[in-house]
Coordinates of C-alpha atoms and ligand atoms in Angstrom, one line a residue:
X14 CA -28.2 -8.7 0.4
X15 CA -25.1 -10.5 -1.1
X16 CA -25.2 -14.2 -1.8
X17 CA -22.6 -15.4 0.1
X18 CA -20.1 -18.2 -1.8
X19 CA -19.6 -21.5 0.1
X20 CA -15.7 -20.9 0.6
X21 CA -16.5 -17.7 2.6
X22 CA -19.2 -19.7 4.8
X23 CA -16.5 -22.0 5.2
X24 CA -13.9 -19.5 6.3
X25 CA -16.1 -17.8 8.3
X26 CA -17.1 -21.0 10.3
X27 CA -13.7 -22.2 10.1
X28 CA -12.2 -19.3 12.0
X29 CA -15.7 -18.1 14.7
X30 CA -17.1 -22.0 14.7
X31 CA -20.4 -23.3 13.6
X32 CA -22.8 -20.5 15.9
X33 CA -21.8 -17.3 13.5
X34 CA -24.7 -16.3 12.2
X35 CA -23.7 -12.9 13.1
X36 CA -20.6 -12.9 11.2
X37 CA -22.6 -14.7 8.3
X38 CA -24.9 -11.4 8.1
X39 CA -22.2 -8.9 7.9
X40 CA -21.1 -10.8 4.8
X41 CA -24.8 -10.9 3.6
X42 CA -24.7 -7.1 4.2
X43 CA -21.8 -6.3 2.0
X44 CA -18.9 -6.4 5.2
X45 CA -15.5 -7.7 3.0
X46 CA -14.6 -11.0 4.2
X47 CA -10.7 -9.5 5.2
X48 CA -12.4 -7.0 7.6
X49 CA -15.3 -10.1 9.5
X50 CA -12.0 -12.1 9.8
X51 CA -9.8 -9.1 10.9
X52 CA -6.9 -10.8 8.3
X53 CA -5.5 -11.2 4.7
X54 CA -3.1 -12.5 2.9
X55 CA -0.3 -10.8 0.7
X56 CA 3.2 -12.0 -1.0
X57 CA 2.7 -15.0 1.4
X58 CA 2.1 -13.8 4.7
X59 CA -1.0 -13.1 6.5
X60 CA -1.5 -9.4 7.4
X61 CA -4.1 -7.8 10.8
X62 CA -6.2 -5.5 9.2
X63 CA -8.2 -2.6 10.7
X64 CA -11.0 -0.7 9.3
X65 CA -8.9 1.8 8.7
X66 CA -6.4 -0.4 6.3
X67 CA -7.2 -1.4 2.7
X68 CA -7.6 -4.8 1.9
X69 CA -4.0 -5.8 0.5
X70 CA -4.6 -6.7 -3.6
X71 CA -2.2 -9.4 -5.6
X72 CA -1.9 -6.8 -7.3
X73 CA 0.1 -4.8 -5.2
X74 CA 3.0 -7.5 -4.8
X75 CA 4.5 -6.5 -8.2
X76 CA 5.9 -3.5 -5.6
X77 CA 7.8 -5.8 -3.4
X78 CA 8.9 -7.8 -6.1
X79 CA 10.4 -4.9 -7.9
X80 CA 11.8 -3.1 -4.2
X81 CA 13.1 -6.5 -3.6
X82 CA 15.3 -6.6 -7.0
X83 CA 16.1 -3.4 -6.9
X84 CA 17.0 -1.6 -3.3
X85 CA 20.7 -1.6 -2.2
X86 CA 22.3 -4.0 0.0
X87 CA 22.0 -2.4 3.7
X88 CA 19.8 0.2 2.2
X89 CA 16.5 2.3 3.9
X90 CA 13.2 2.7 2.4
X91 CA 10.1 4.7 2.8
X92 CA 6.5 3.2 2.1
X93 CA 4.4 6.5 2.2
X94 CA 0.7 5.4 2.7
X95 CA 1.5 2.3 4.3
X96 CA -2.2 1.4 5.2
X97 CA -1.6 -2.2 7.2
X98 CA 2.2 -2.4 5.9
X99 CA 1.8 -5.2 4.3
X100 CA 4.4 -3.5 1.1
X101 CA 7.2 -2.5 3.8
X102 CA 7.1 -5.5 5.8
X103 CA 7.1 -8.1 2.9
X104 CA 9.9 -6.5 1.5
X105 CA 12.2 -6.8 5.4
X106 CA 10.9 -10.4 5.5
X107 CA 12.2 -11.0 2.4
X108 CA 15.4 -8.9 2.4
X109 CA 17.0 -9.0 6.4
X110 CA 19.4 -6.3 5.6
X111 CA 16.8 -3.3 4.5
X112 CA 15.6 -0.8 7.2
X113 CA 11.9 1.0 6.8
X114 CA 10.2 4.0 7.4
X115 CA 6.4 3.1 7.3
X116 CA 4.5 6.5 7.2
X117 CA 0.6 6.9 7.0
X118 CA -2.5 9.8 8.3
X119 CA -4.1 6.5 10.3
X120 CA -3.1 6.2 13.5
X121 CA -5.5 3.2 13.6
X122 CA -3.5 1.7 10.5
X123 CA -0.3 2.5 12.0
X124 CA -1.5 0.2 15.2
X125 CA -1.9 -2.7 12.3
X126 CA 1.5 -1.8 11.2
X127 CA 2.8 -2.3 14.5
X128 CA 1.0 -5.7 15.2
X129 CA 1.9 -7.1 12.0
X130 CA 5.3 -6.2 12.3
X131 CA 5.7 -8.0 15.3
X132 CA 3.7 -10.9 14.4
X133 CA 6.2 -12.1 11.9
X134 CA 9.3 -10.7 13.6
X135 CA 10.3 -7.6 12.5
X136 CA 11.2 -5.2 15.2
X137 CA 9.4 -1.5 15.4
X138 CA 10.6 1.6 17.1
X139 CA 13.2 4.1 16.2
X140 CA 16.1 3.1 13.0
X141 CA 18.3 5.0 15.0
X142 CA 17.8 2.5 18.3
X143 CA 18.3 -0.2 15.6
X144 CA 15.2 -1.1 15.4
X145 CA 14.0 -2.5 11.3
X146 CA 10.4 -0.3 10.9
X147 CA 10.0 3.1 12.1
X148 CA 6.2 4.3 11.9
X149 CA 5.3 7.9 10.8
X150 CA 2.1 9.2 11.5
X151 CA 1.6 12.1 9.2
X152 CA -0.7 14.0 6.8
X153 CA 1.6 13.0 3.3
X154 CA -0.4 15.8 2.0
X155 CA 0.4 18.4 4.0
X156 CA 4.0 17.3 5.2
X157 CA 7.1 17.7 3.8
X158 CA 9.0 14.5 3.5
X159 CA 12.2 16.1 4.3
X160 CA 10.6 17.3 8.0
X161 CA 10.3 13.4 9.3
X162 CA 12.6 11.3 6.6
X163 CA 16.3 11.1 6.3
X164 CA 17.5 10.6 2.3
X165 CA 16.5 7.4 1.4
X166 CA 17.2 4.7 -1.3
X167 CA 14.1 3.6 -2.5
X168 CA 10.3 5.1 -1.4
X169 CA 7.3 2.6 -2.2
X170 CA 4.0 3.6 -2.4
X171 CA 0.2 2.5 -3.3
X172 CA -1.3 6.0 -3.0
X173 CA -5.4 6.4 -3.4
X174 CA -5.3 7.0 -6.6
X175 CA -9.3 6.1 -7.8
X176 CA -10.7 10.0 -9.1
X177 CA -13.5 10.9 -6.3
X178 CA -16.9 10.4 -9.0
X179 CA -15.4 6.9 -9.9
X180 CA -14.9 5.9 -6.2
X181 CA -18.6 6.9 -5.8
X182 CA -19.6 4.6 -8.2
X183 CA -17.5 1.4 -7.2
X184 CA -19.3 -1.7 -6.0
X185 CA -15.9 -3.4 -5.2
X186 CA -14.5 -0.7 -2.9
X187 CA -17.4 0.5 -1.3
X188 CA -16.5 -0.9 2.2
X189 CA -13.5 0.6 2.3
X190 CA -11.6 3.8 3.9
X191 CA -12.4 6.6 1.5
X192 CA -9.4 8.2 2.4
X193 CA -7.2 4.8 1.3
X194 CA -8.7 5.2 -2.1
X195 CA -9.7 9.0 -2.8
X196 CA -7.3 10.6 -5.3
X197 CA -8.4 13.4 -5.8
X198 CA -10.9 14.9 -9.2
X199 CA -8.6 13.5 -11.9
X200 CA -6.9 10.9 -9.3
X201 CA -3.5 12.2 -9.3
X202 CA -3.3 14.6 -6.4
X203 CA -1.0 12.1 -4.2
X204 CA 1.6 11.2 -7.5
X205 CA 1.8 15.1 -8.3
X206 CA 2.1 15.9 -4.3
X207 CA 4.6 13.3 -3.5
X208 CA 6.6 12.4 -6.6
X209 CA 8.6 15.5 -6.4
X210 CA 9.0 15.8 -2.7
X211 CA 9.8 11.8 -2.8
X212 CA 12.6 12.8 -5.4
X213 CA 13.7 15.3 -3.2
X214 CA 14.9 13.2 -0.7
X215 CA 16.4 10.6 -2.8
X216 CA 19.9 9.1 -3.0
X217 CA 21.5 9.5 -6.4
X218 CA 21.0 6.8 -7.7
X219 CA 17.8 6.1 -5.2
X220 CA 14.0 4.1 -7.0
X221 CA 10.8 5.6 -6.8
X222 CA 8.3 2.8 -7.0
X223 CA 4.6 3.4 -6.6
X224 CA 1.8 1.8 -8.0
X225 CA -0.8 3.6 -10.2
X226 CA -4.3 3.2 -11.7
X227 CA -4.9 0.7 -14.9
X228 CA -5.2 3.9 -16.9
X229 CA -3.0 6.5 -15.2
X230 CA 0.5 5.3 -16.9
X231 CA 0.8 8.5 -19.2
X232 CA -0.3 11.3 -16.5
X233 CA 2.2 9.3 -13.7
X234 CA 5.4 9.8 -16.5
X235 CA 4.5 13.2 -17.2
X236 CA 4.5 13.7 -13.9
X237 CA 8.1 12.3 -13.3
X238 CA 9.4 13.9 -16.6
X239 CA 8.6 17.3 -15.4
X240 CA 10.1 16.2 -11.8
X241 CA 13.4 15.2 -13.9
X242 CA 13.2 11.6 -13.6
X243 CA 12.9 8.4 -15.8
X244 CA 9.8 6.3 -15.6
X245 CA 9.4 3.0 -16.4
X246 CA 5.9 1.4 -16.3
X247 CA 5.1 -2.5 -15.5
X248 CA 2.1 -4.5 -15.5
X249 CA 0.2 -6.6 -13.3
X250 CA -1.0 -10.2 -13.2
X251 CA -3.9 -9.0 -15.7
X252 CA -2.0 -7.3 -17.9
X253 CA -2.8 -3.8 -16.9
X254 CA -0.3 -0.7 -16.1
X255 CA 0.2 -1.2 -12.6
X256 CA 3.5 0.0 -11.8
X257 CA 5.7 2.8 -12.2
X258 CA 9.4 2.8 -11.4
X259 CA 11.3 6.1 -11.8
X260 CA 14.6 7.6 -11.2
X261 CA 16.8 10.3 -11.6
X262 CA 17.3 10.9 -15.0
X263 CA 21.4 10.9 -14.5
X264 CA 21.3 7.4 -12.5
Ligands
LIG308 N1 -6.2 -1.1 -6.4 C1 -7.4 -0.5 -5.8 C2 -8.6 -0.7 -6.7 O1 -8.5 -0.4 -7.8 C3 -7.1 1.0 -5.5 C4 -6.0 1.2 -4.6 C5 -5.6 2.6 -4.4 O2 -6.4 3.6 -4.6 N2 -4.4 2.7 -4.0 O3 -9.6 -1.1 -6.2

């Protein structure tokens, strides 16, 4: 049994009122607060979360801070492994004239996708109908990108990239989808699945940004160099690798 900290108690009664003991004992039990409160927040916004979604990480917003900088005025972006969209739709909240593919295997986190979007304003359905976000629900694994996406300027993604004996061991994740987190033995399949296929259907002068394990900086820019593109690597707000930004080598 967890001991619970008096800010989640507080949250918790704040949100289900004074009577949730219930809600108390699912914390007690090891339940993430962001799933017992069905919300999170990331880059600023609050984000609907499903069991089927990771719990969005600070982390994470050095990708939107990057696709922000970085993506082309009137320009369309893929976020591969969207989980509750939290990457795709901070980065159309923040920049009105981008367009979004958000593409996962979840059909329950591509519901989230849909509420969230809609929740702070962004319009779902097809590009082509003009709508901003256009939900994919495929297996990235088995796909190829070219069979659902157009050629893009920019693809984000936070792929599972923890190696399957680690994951097992992890107290911190341990309520979380397996399939949001499992890369793989070594923890690259998804980076050497989709970094080629990503490049693939890239503009010429089009970003690859994904984020990547503390210690998976060297494998991930192998991986691009043999794909033919730069890699630049970035840290987080501790100081770790976090994120890799690549390109063609000629842009
Ligand atoms: N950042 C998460 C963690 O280390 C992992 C996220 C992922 O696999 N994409 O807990």
């Amino acid at each position: 049994m967890n001991i619970i900290s008096k800010r989640d108690a507080a949250l918790l009664k704040e949100k289900f009122g004074e009577n949730c003991q219930d809600k108390l004992r699912l914390l007690e039990n090891g339940t993430p607060l962001a799933y017992i409160l069905g919300e999170w927040y990331f880059y600023g916004l609050t984000f609907r979360l499903n069991s089927d979604c990771l719990i969005p990480r600070p982390d994470t917003e050095h990708i939107v801070e990057k696709a922000i900088e970085m993506l082309p005025k009137g320009g369309v972006f893929a976020d591969l492994c969207t989980g509750s969209g939290c990457i795709a739709i901070s980065v159309l909240k923040n920049r009105p004239d981008l367009r979004a593919y958000a593409a996962d295997i979840s059909e329950n986190a591509l519901s989230a996708v849909k509420e969230n979007a809609a929740a702070l304003g962004i319009g779902t359905g097809r590009l082509s109908d003009g709508a901003r976000l256009e939900t994919v629900k495929t297996d990235l694994l088995k796909a190829e990108l070219s069979e659902f996406l157009p050629k893009v300027d920019g693809i984000l993604c936070n792929p599972p990239y923890i190696k399957t004996d680690v994951l097992k061991t992890l107290e911190t994740v341990k309520n979380e989808p397996v399939t949001a987190l499992d890369g793989g033995e070594d923890g690259l399949t998804f980076y050497r699945r989709l970094i080629p296929r990503s490049a693939g259907i890239l503009k010429p002068d089009g970003v690859l940004i994904y984020e990547i394990g503390y210690d998976q900086a060297a494998d991930v820019s192998r991986i691009a160099l043999e794909n033919s593109l730069s890699c630049r690597i970035f840290r987080d707000y501790g100081g770790n690798d976090r994120v890799a930004l690549m390109k063609k080598e000629n842009a």
